[in-house]
Every structure is written in C-alpha cells, then in structure tokens.
Coordinates of C-alpha atoms and ligand atoms in Angstrom, one line a residue:
M1 CA 59.4 63.1 -38.0
V2 CA 59.1 62.0 -41.6
Q3 CA 62.7 60.6 -41.6
D4 CA 61.8 58.8 -38.4
G5 CA 58.7 57.2 -40.0
L6 CA 60.5 56.2 -43.2
R7 CA 63.3 54.6 -41.1
R8 CA 60.8 52.5 -39.2
I9 CA 59.4 50.8 -42.4
P10 CA 60.8 47.3 -42.5
S11 CA 62.8 45.9 -45.4
V12 CA 61.2 43.5 -47.7
H13 CA 63.6 40.8 -46.5
R14 CA 62.7 41.3 -42.8
L15 CA 59.0 41.4 -43.6
L16 CA 59.1 38.2 -45.7
G17 CA 60.9 36.5 -42.7
T18 CA 58.0 37.2 -40.3
E19 CA 55.7 34.3 -39.3
P20 CA 52.5 35.0 -41.1
L21 CA 54.3 35.5 -44.4
R22 CA 56.7 32.6 -44.0
S23 CA 54.0 30.1 -43.7
L24 CA 51.5 31.9 -46.1
D25 CA 50.1 29.6 -48.7
V26 CA 50.3 32.1 -51.5
P27 CA 52.6 31.8 -54.7
A28 CA 55.8 33.8 -54.1
P29 CA 55.2 36.4 -56.9
L30 CA 51.9 37.4 -55.3
R31 CA 53.4 37.5 -51.8
E32 CA 56.2 39.9 -53.1
A33 CA 53.6 42.0 -54.9
A34 CA 51.5 42.3 -51.7
V35 CA 54.7 43.3 -49.8
A36 CA 55.6 46.0 -52.4
G37 CA 52.0 47.3 -52.3
V38 CA 51.9 47.6 -48.5
L39 CA 55.4 49.2 -48.3
D40 CA 54.5 51.7 -51.0
E41 CA 51.5 52.6 -49.0
L42 CA 53.4 53.0 -45.8
R43 CA 56.1 55.2 -47.4
R44 CA 53.3 57.5 -48.8
R45 CA 51.8 57.6 -45.3
A46 CA 55.1 58.2 -43.6
R47 CA 55.9 61.1 -46.0
A48 CA 52.6 62.7 -45.2
G49 CA 53.6 62.6 -41.5
G50 CA 51.5 59.6 -40.7
D51 CA 52.2 56.8 -38.2
V52 CA 54.0 53.6 -39.1
P53 CA 52.6 50.6 -37.4
A54 CA 54.6 47.8 -35.7
L55 CA 56.1 45.0 -37.6
P56 CA 53.4 42.3 -36.8
V57 CA 50.6 44.7 -37.8
I58 CA 52.4 45.3 -41.2
A59 CA 53.0 41.6 -41.7
D60 CA 49.3 40.9 -41.0
A61 CA 48.3 43.5 -43.5
V62 CA 50.6 42.0 -46.1
A63 CA 49.2 38.5 -45.5
A64 CA 45.6 39.8 -45.9
A65 CA 46.6 41.6 -49.1
A66 CA 48.2 38.5 -50.5
R67 CA 45.2 36.3 -49.6
S68 CA 42.8 38.7 -51.2
M69 CA 44.7 38.4 -54.5
L70 CA 43.9 34.8 -54.6
R71 CA 40.3 35.3 -54.0
P72 CA 38.2 34.7 -57.1
S73 CA 36.9 37.9 -58.7
L74 CA 33.9 36.3 -60.4
V75 CA 31.8 34.8 -57.6
R76 CA 28.3 33.2 -57.3
V77 CA 25.6 35.7 -56.1
I78 CA 22.1 35.0 -54.9
N79 CA 19.7 36.8 -57.1
A80 CA 16.7 37.9 -55.0
T81 CA 15.8 40.8 -57.3
G82 CA 13.1 38.7 -59.1
I83 CA 14.7 39.6 -62.5
A84 CA 15.5 36.4 -64.2
L85 CA 17.5 38.0 -67.1
H86 CA 19.7 40.4 -65.1
T87 CA 22.5 41.4 -67.5
N88 CA 24.8 42.5 -64.6
L89 CA 24.3 39.0 -62.9
G90 CA 25.2 37.1 -66.0
R91 CA 21.7 36.8 -67.7
S92 CA 20.5 33.3 -67.9
P93 CA 21.7 30.5 -65.7
L94 CA 22.3 27.2 -67.6
A95 CA 20.1 24.1 -67.4
P96 CA 21.9 21.2 -65.7
A97 CA 22.2 19.4 -68.9
A98 CA 24.0 22.4 -70.5
V99 CA 26.3 22.7 -67.4
A100 CA 27.2 19.0 -67.9
A101 CA 27.9 19.4 -71.6
V102 CA 30.1 22.4 -70.9
V103 CA 32.2 20.5 -68.3
Q104 CA 32.6 17.6 -70.6
A105 CA 33.6 19.8 -73.5
A106 CA 36.0 21.7 -71.4
R107 CA 37.6 18.7 -69.7
G108 CA 38.8 16.8 -72.8
Y109 CA 38.8 16.5 -76.5
S110 CA 35.7 16.5 -78.8
N111 CA 34.8 16.2 -82.4
L112 CA 34.4 20.1 -82.6
E113 CA 35.7 20.2 -86.2
L114 CA 35.9 16.5 -87.1
D115 CA 33.6 14.4 -89.1
L116 CA 33.7 11.2 -87.2
Q117 CA 32.3 9.3 -90.2
T118 CA 34.9 10.3 -92.7
G119 CA 37.6 11.2 -90.4
R120 CA 38.0 14.4 -92.3
R121 CA 37.7 18.0 -91.1
G122 CA 34.1 18.9 -90.1
S123 CA 32.3 22.1 -89.3
R124 CA 31.6 23.5 -85.9
R125 CA 28.4 24.8 -87.3
S126 CA 27.1 21.2 -87.8
H127 CA 26.4 20.8 -84.0
L128 CA 23.9 23.6 -83.8
G129 CA 22.6 24.2 -87.3
R130 CA 20.1 21.3 -87.4
W131 CA 18.6 22.2 -84.1
L132 CA 18.3 25.8 -84.9
E133 CA 16.7 25.1 -88.3
R134 CA 14.3 22.7 -86.7
L135 CA 13.3 25.0 -84.0
T136 CA 12.9 28.2 -86.0
G137 CA 11.9 26.7 -89.4
A138 CA 14.7 28.7 -91.0
E139 CA 16.8 27.4 -93.9
R140 CA 20.2 28.0 -92.2
A141 CA 21.7 29.1 -88.9
L142 CA 24.9 30.5 -87.7
V143 CA 26.0 31.2 -84.2
V144 CA 28.4 34.1 -83.2
N145 CA 29.7 35.6 -80.0
N146 CA 26.7 37.6 -79.1
N147 CA 23.7 39.3 -80.7
A148 CA 25.7 42.5 -81.1
A149 CA 28.1 40.5 -83.2
A150 CA 25.2 38.9 -85.1
V151 CA 23.7 42.3 -86.0
Y152 CA 27.1 43.6 -87.1
L153 CA 27.8 40.6 -89.3
A154 CA 24.3 40.7 -90.8
L155 CA 24.5 44.3 -91.6
R156 CA 28.0 44.0 -93.1
V157 CA 26.9 41.1 -95.4
M158 CA 23.3 42.2 -96.2
G159 CA 24.0 45.9 -96.5
M160 CA 27.1 45.7 -98.6
G161 CA 28.1 49.2 -97.7
R162 CA 24.8 50.6 -98.9
E163 CA 21.9 52.0 -97.0
A164 CA 19.9 50.4 -94.2
V165 CA 16.4 51.8 -93.8
V166 CA 15.2 51.7 -90.3
S167 CA 12.3 53.3 -88.2
R168 CA 13.4 56.3 -86.1
G169 CA 11.5 54.7 -83.2
E170 CA 13.9 51.6 -83.3
L171 CA 17.2 53.2 -83.0
V172 CA 17.7 51.6 -79.6
E173 CA 20.4 51.6 -77.1
I174 CA 20.8 48.5 -75.0
G175 CA 22.8 48.3 -71.8
G176 CA 24.7 51.5 -72.6
S177 CA 27.1 49.9 -75.0
F178 CA 25.0 48.5 -77.8
R179 CA 23.7 51.5 -79.8
M180 CA 22.1 50.6 -83.0
P181 CA 23.4 53.7 -84.9
D182 CA 27.0 53.0 -83.8
I183 CA 26.8 49.3 -84.8
M184 CA 25.5 50.3 -88.1
R185 CA 28.2 52.8 -88.8
E186 CA 30.8 50.3 -87.9
S187 CA 29.3 47.7 -90.2
G188 CA 29.8 50.1 -93.1
V189 CA 26.0 50.7 -93.8
K190 CA 24.6 54.0 -94.1
L191 CA 21.6 54.7 -91.8
V192 CA 18.5 56.0 -93.3
E193 CA 15.9 56.9 -90.6
V194 CA 12.2 56.9 -91.5
G195 CA 9.1 57.9 -89.7
S196 CA 9.0 59.7 -86.4
T197 CA 10.0 58.5 -82.9
N198 CA 6.4 57.2 -82.2
R199 CA 4.9 56.6 -85.6
T200 CA 6.2 54.9 -88.7
R201 CA 3.9 53.9 -91.6
I202 CA 4.5 51.7 -94.6
A203 CA 4.5 54.8 -96.8
D204 CA 7.5 56.2 -94.8
Y205 CA 9.5 53.0 -95.9
E206 CA 8.2 53.2 -99.4
R207 CA 9.5 56.7 -99.9
A208 CA 12.9 55.8 -98.5
L209 CA 13.6 52.8 -100.6
G210 CA 15.7 53.6 -103.6
P211 CA 18.7 52.6 -105.7
E212 CA 21.1 53.0 -102.8
T213 CA 19.1 50.9 -100.4
G214 CA 20.9 47.6 -99.4
L215 CA 18.4 46.3 -96.8
V216 CA 15.4 47.0 -94.6
L217 CA 16.1 46.7 -90.9
K218 CA 13.5 46.2 -88.1
V219 CA 14.8 46.2 -84.5
H220 CA 12.7 44.9 -81.6
R221 CA 12.2 47.6 -78.9
S222 CA 13.4 45.2 -76.4
N223 CA 14.1 47.3 -73.3
F224 CA 11.5 50.1 -73.4
R225 CA 7.9 50.3 -74.4
M226 CA 6.0 53.0 -76.3
T227 CA 2.4 53.6 -75.5
G228 CA -0.1 56.1 -76.6
F229 CA -0.1 57.5 -80.0
V230 CA 2.1 54.8 -81.6
E231 CA 2.1 53.3 -85.0
D232 CA 4.3 50.5 -86.3
V233 CA 4.6 48.5 -89.5
P234 CA 4.0 44.7 -88.9
V235 CA 6.7 42.3 -90.1
D236 CA 4.6 40.7 -92.8
D237 CA 3.7 44.0 -94.5
L238 CA 7.4 45.2 -94.2
S239 CA 8.7 41.9 -95.7
A240 CA 6.1 42.1 -98.6
L241 CA 7.4 45.6 -99.4
A242 CA 11.1 44.6 -99.1
R243 CA 10.5 41.7 -101.3
S244 CA 8.6 43.6 -103.9
R245 CA 11.7 45.8 -104.3
G246 CA 14.2 42.9 -104.3
L247 CA 15.6 43.9 -100.8
P248 CA 16.2 41.7 -97.8
L249 CA 14.6 42.3 -94.4
L250 CA 16.7 41.9 -91.3
L251 CA 15.0 41.6 -88.0
D252 CA 16.9 42.1 -84.8
V253 CA 14.6 40.6 -82.2
G254 CA 17.1 40.4 -79.3
S255 CA 15.2 38.3 -76.8
G256 CA 14.7 35.3 -79.2
L257 CA 11.6 33.4 -77.8
L258 CA 11.4 30.0 -79.4
D259 CA 7.9 29.2 -78.3
G260 CA 5.5 31.9 -77.2
G261 CA 2.8 29.5 -75.8
H262 CA 2.8 30.6 -72.3
P263 CA 0.7 33.5 -71.2
V264 CA 3.6 35.3 -69.4
F265 CA 5.1 36.0 -72.9
G266 CA 2.1 38.1 -73.7
G267 CA 1.8 37.3 -77.4
E268 CA 5.4 38.1 -78.1
P269 CA 6.2 36.5 -81.5
S270 CA 8.4 33.4 -81.6
V271 CA 11.4 33.4 -83.9
A272 CA 9.6 30.8 -86.0
A273 CA 6.6 33.2 -86.4
L274 CA 8.9 35.9 -87.6
V275 CA 10.7 33.6 -90.0
R276 CA 7.2 32.7 -91.4
A277 CA 6.3 36.3 -91.6
G278 CA 8.9 36.7 -94.2
A279 CA 12.1 38.0 -92.5
S280 CA 15.1 37.2 -94.6
V281 CA 17.3 36.9 -91.5
V282 CA 16.5 37.1 -87.7
T283 CA 19.1 37.6 -85.1
F284 CA 18.8 37.1 -81.3
S285 CA 20.7 36.4 -78.1
G286 CA 21.5 32.9 -76.8
D287 CA 21.3 34.1 -73.2
K288 CA 18.0 35.9 -73.1
L289 CA 14.7 34.0 -73.4
L290 CA 16.4 31.0 -75.0
G291 CA 18.0 30.5 -71.6
G292 CA 21.5 29.4 -72.9
P293 CA 25.0 30.7 -73.0
Q294 CA 26.0 34.1 -74.3
A295 CA 25.8 33.9 -78.1
G296 CA 24.3 35.6 -81.1
I297 CA 22.0 33.4 -83.2
I298 CA 21.5 34.1 -86.8
V299 CA 18.8 32.3 -88.7
G300 CA 17.3 32.8 -92.1
E301 CA 17.6 32.3 -95.9
A302 CA 20.6 30.1 -97.0
R303 CA 22.0 32.7 -99.3
W304 CA 22.4 35.2 -96.6
V305 CA 23.4 33.0 -93.7
E306 CA 26.0 31.2 -95.9
A307 CA 27.4 34.5 -97.1
M308 CA 27.8 35.5 -93.4
A309 CA 29.4 32.2 -92.5
S310 CA 32.1 32.6 -95.1
H311 CA 32.7 36.3 -94.4
P312 CA 36.2 36.8 -92.9
M313 CA 34.6 38.5 -89.8
A314 CA 32.8 35.2 -89.0
R315 CA 36.1 33.7 -87.8
A316 CA 36.7 36.7 -85.5
L317 CA 33.2 36.4 -84.1
R318 CA 32.9 32.6 -83.8
V319 CA 31.9 30.8 -80.5
D320 CA 34.1 28.3 -78.6
K321 CA 33.5 24.7 -77.9
M322 CA 32.0 25.4 -74.3
T323 CA 29.4 27.7 -75.9
I324 CA 28.6 25.2 -78.6
A325 CA 28.2 22.5 -75.9
A326 CA 25.9 24.6 -73.7
L327 CA 23.9 25.9 -76.6
E328 CA 23.3 22.4 -78.1
A329 CA 22.2 21.0 -74.7
T330 CA 19.8 24.0 -74.2
L331 CA 18.3 23.6 -77.7
R332 CA 17.7 20.0 -76.8
C333 CA 15.6 21.1 -73.8
H334 CA 13.5 23.3 -76.2
A335 CA 12.7 20.3 -78.4
D336 CA 9.5 20.0 -76.4
P337 CA 8.2 23.4 -75.4
R338 CA 6.4 22.2 -72.3
Q339 CA 9.5 20.4 -71.1
A340 CA 11.5 23.6 -71.8
L341 CA 9.4 25.4 -69.2
E342 CA 10.6 23.0 -66.6
Q343 CA 14.2 22.4 -67.7
V344 CA 15.4 25.8 -68.9
P345 CA 15.9 27.8 -65.6
V346 CA 15.0 31.1 -67.2
L347 CA 11.7 29.9 -68.5
R348 CA 11.0 28.2 -65.1
M349 CA 11.7 31.3 -63.2
L350 CA 9.6 33.5 -65.6
T351 CA 6.6 31.2 -65.4
V352 CA 6.6 30.2 -61.8
T353 CA 3.3 31.3 -60.1
P354 CA 3.0 33.7 -57.2
E355 CA 1.1 31.0 -55.4
S356 CA 4.0 28.6 -55.5
L357 CA 6.3 31.3 -54.2
R358 CA 4.1 32.2 -51.3
P359 CA 4.8 29.2 -49.0
R360 CA 8.6 29.6 -49.5
L361 CA 8.3 33.3 -48.6
L362 CA 6.1 32.6 -45.5
R363 CA 8.6 30.0 -44.2
L364 CA 11.5 32.6 -44.9
A365 CA 9.7 35.3 -43.0
R366 CA 8.9 33.0 -40.1
R367 CA 12.5 32.1 -39.8
L368 CA 13.6 35.7 -40.1
R369 CA 11.2 36.9 -37.4
R370 CA 12.5 34.1 -35.2
A371 CA 16.2 35.0 -35.7
V372 CA 15.8 38.8 -35.5
P373 CA 13.2 39.8 -32.9
G374 CA 11.4 43.0 -33.8
V375 CA 11.7 42.7 -37.5
A376 CA 8.3 42.4 -39.1
P377 CA 8.5 41.2 -42.7
V378 CA 5.3 41.2 -44.7
I379 CA 4.4 39.1 -47.8
Q380 CA 2.9 41.3 -50.5
E381 CA 2.1 41.3 -54.2
E382 CA 4.3 43.1 -56.6
T383 CA 5.2 43.1 -60.3
T384 CA 8.5 42.3 -61.7
E385 CA 10.0 42.2 -65.2
A386 CA 12.0 39.7 -67.3
G387 CA 15.0 42.0 -67.6
G388 CA 17.9 41.7 -70.0
G389 CA 16.0 43.5 -72.8
S390 CA 13.1 41.0 -72.9
L391 CA 9.3 41.3 -72.7
P392 CA 9.4 45.0 -71.9
E393 CA 5.6 45.3 -72.2
H394 CA 4.8 42.5 -69.9
P395 CA 5.0 43.1 -66.2
I396 CA 5.1 39.9 -64.4
A397 CA 3.0 39.3 -61.3
T398 CA 5.0 38.1 -58.3
V399 CA 4.9 38.1 -54.6
V400 CA 7.8 39.2 -52.4
M401 CA 8.8 39.5 -48.8
A402 CA 9.1 43.2 -47.9
V403 CA 11.2 44.4 -44.9
E404 CA 10.5 47.8 -43.6
H405 CA 13.7 49.5 -42.5
P406 CA 14.7 53.1 -41.8
A407 CA 17.9 52.7 -44.0
P408 CA 17.0 50.2 -46.7
E409 CA 20.0 51.3 -48.8
R410 CA 22.4 50.4 -46.1
L411 CA 20.6 47.1 -45.7
E412 CA 20.9 46.4 -49.4
R413 CA 24.7 47.3 -49.3
S414 CA 25.3 45.0 -46.4
L415 CA 23.5 42.1 -48.2
R416 CA 25.8 42.7 -51.2
S417 CA 28.9 42.4 -49.0
F418 CA 27.9 39.1 -47.6
S419 CA 29.4 35.8 -48.8
P420 CA 27.8 34.8 -51.0
P421 CA 26.5 38.3 -51.9
V422 CA 22.8 38.7 -51.9
L423 CA 21.2 41.1 -54.5
A424 CA 17.8 42.5 -53.5
R425 CA 15.5 45.3 -54.7
I426 CA 14.5 48.5 -52.9
H427 CA 11.1 49.9 -53.7
R428 CA 9.4 52.8 -51.9
G429 CA 11.8 52.6 -48.9
R430 CA 11.4 48.9 -48.4
L431 CA 13.7 46.0 -49.0
L432 CA 12.0 43.5 -51.3
V433 CA 13.1 39.9 -51.4
D434 CA 11.8 37.9 -54.3
L435 CA 12.4 34.1 -54.4
R436 CA 11.6 33.5 -58.1
C437 CA 15.3 33.3 -59.0
V438 CA 16.6 31.8 -55.7
A439 CA 17.2 28.1 -55.7
P440 CA 15.6 26.3 -52.7
D441 CA 19.0 25.2 -51.5
E442 CA 20.1 28.9 -51.4
E443 CA 17.4 29.9 -49.0
S444 CA 19.4 29.2 -45.9
E445 CA 22.3 31.3 -47.1
L446 CA 19.8 34.1 -48.0
L447 CA 18.4 34.0 -44.5
G448 CA 21.9 34.1 -43.0
A449 CA 22.7 37.2 -45.1
L450 CA 19.3 38.9 -44.0
V451 CA 20.0 38.1 -40.3
A452 CA 23.5 39.4 -40.5
A453 CA 22.6 42.5 -42.5
L454 CA 19.7 43.3 -40.0
K455 CA 21.9 42.9 -37.0
E456 CA 24.7 44.9 -38.6
V457 CA 22.6 47.8 -39.8
S458 CA 20.5 48.2 -36.6
P459 CA 18.0 51.0 -36.9
Ligands
PLP501 C1 19.9 42.4 -76.2 C2 19.8 43.0 -77.5 C3 20.9 43.1 -78.3 C4 22.3 42.8 -77.8 O1 22.4 41.5 -77.6 P1 23.7 40.9 -76.9 O2 23.6 39.4 -77.0 O3 23.7 41.5 -75.5 O4 24.9 41.3 -77.7 C5 20.7 43.7 -79.5 N1 19.5 44.0 -80.0 C6 18.4 43.8 -79.3 C7 17.1 44.1 -79.9 C8 18.5 43.3 -78.0 O5 17.4 43.1 -77.3

C-alpha cells in the first residue's frame, strides 16, 4: 500500500515537464521550491497510507503553490473599523504630499547629506530640524526610528546610568512589546517608582530625588485611562521641582499632538504646550496624531538633544531618506493647523462629523439591501476611539452601519479573506461598518466584499 503510493509520486523532472508548469510565469527557483514542497507533502501523505492524486492534479497544486509565493505579503486593506490609528493596520496613512515625497526620494538621488551651497557634507537632521523646532517651540530636534527608540536614547543620555524617578501609575505597556520598565533597564537607568498606581503627589517625587537621581520621567498614559480616585502631578509642577534640583525632566507623550485646537482632542496638551511647561525633552511618535511615517521624534533643550545626536546609538537608530521625505512633507502640512485637519488623513478621519458620514452610510445600506435581499442594515450612532495609543480618554462620536447576523464572527472572517481584505468591528453580536477611515473610492470594493460575505455565510 505505502510502497504503491510512494511509487506513484512523480519525479521532479516529469512534473516540471507538465503543461501548467512549463508555461508558468514564475522564476525557476520558486517553481522548484514549490515542486519540492508539494512532493514532500505527498510523500508524507503516502507514508501515512493516504492517496496520491493523478499527475495533472499534482501539477495544478504546484502551479498554485508557486503563484502564491509571488503574491505580495503586505497588501492594502480596507479599514472599516473606524479606528484611524490602528497599529495592526499600519497606523497613519500618509498625506498625498508625503506619498509623493517618498516616491521622489526613493526613485533617485537627493541631497540627503549634502550641503548644496558649499558642496560639502551636510546633515540629514537639517531637513526636519527647522520644521520641528518651529512647530514645537523647542530648541532642537532629532528624529529616530520610532518612539521606543526615542525613549531609549533619551533615557540612555539623560540618565547616564543613574536613577530615573517615575510614577508607579505610568509604567505602561504599549502594544505588548513596549514595556516601560524593560526599556528603562535596557537603557542602563535604574527605575525608581514613586507614588501608588492611582495617586502620585509632588511630595512622593521630592522624597525620591537624591544624589543618585539622573532624571525625572513622566509617561503619558496613552492607551488606558484611570478614573475615580486619581491624583497626578502636572508637568509644570514636576518641571519646577526637577529644575530646583538641577535635574532634567523627560516626557514621553507618545501620541504627539502638534495642535490641540479641535474639540475632538479633548484638551490633550500639544507638544508645544509641554515644551512651554518646562519639559527638558519630549518624545513622541511620527505615526500617531502627527499623521506621518513611523518615526520617533525627540525635541527639547539643545544640550540634551545634541548629546543624543552625537551618541553612538543615534547612528543605529537613525531614519532613512524615505522617512525623512515623508516626515518633512507631513510637517509642512502642519504649518497651518486648520489646513492640517484637511490634508493629514489621520486628522481628517478623527475630525470628520457623524453628519457627514451618514449620507455615505445610507447609500451603502441601500446598495447592500438591493444586492442581498433579506439583509436589513441599520444606521446607528456609536462611539469609536483614535487607537494607536492616542486620546484614550476621548471616545469619538460616530455613526455606523450595523448588520444583524446569526454568525457575525464568520461574516467578519469572510470579509477579511476578501481581496482587498476588509476589516470591520463586531459589537454586541452585530457587524459594524464605519466609513470614517474608508476612502470614497473604496466604497464599491467594500460593498462587493459585504455582498460576497453575506452570500457566502448564509444564515
Ligand atoms: C506609542 C507609544 C510609545 C511607542 O511608540 P512607537 O512609535 O510605537 O515606538 C511609547 N510611549 C508612549 C507613551 C506611547 O504612546
């Protein structure tokens, strides 16, 4: 039985000579790898006493496997979750100007590190420094790979291996892999926790500051909220205390709002306000509320930022030309805060009003009802969040299309397997579709996915 099965497995040569494989437009190494993979599987199956299919069936399987190797792994998805800064979906989409800048930087050569006036070596910092200094009011700026890297470098340089005093309520974990205590350990500073989980007073800091203290650290609680019996020390009080002891204050704000003028930001302080309040250094992400590429932005006093820029680790954490191009273009959009709300996709999505979403939802629901008789989508008010560790205390009013279905999880899975995949939310047994982060020209694809999913997962 087993010998029989093994004998029926075709040779590599014979398989490669079959029609689907001879004319297959896949590079030879991939084609051969696909053959090897399928033959391995067949041998395993034959040894277990399983059937070996006929040659054409095997050839088709190899062709499919070879083609799938060429399919891109990173693909566009439609974000119908309503969460603008979805870390798993790549956080912030770029503004058209930023996309154009990336393409240009990627395609050819640039003055990345060349001073065009003198013809001598320039600094890659020059392209972003002026913008960041202007927009935050800080003396100097430095951009690194992401905010985790920014915090690491800042702790390394400002802490100098001594103690960092931080409130117990701020030892946050973000996205499972950024744990403040771990980063602190790696950066060589010793963690000194003060206060309790829910309350930290200025006196708690005062008691902890001593000859071994290197800096005071304050971390924005970016992905959770604390309510009830809570006490916290404002930035200006903390900075006054740090200053009186000759210590620097490092603020990790994460989300990095450049202008908090819009009500959706709920009074969240801007980076400029935190710099004014006396922080020595502020760090934040480039791809949260700034709406740019992944980056970690460090702004603050010249002595600290320059020390970070010349630290050997700065080279290991530096950003590439495409990030610089995208970030420069994004910062230009922020030059006028009102314009930024229009031009920066994340800001536009966060500030879009439920009223302006409603007509689009009604049209989508109408088209869906027409395409799938029996389905009864309803338009309802909901709340959403910014996501990505931003604005945790500010639920955002939205309006969604809710689809009642006995198996919403299967519906959600089916939408995810569509091309392009569609991501939606499930809430209280209903599938929710939010158009806040869906471009108008994606609506037809979204409808197609919904129709296909509802037909595939018939109740
Ligand atoms: C998001 C966040 C980080 C991590 O930033 P990345 O850019 O993802 O590395 C660190 N600290 C705070 C407070 C954050 O909100």
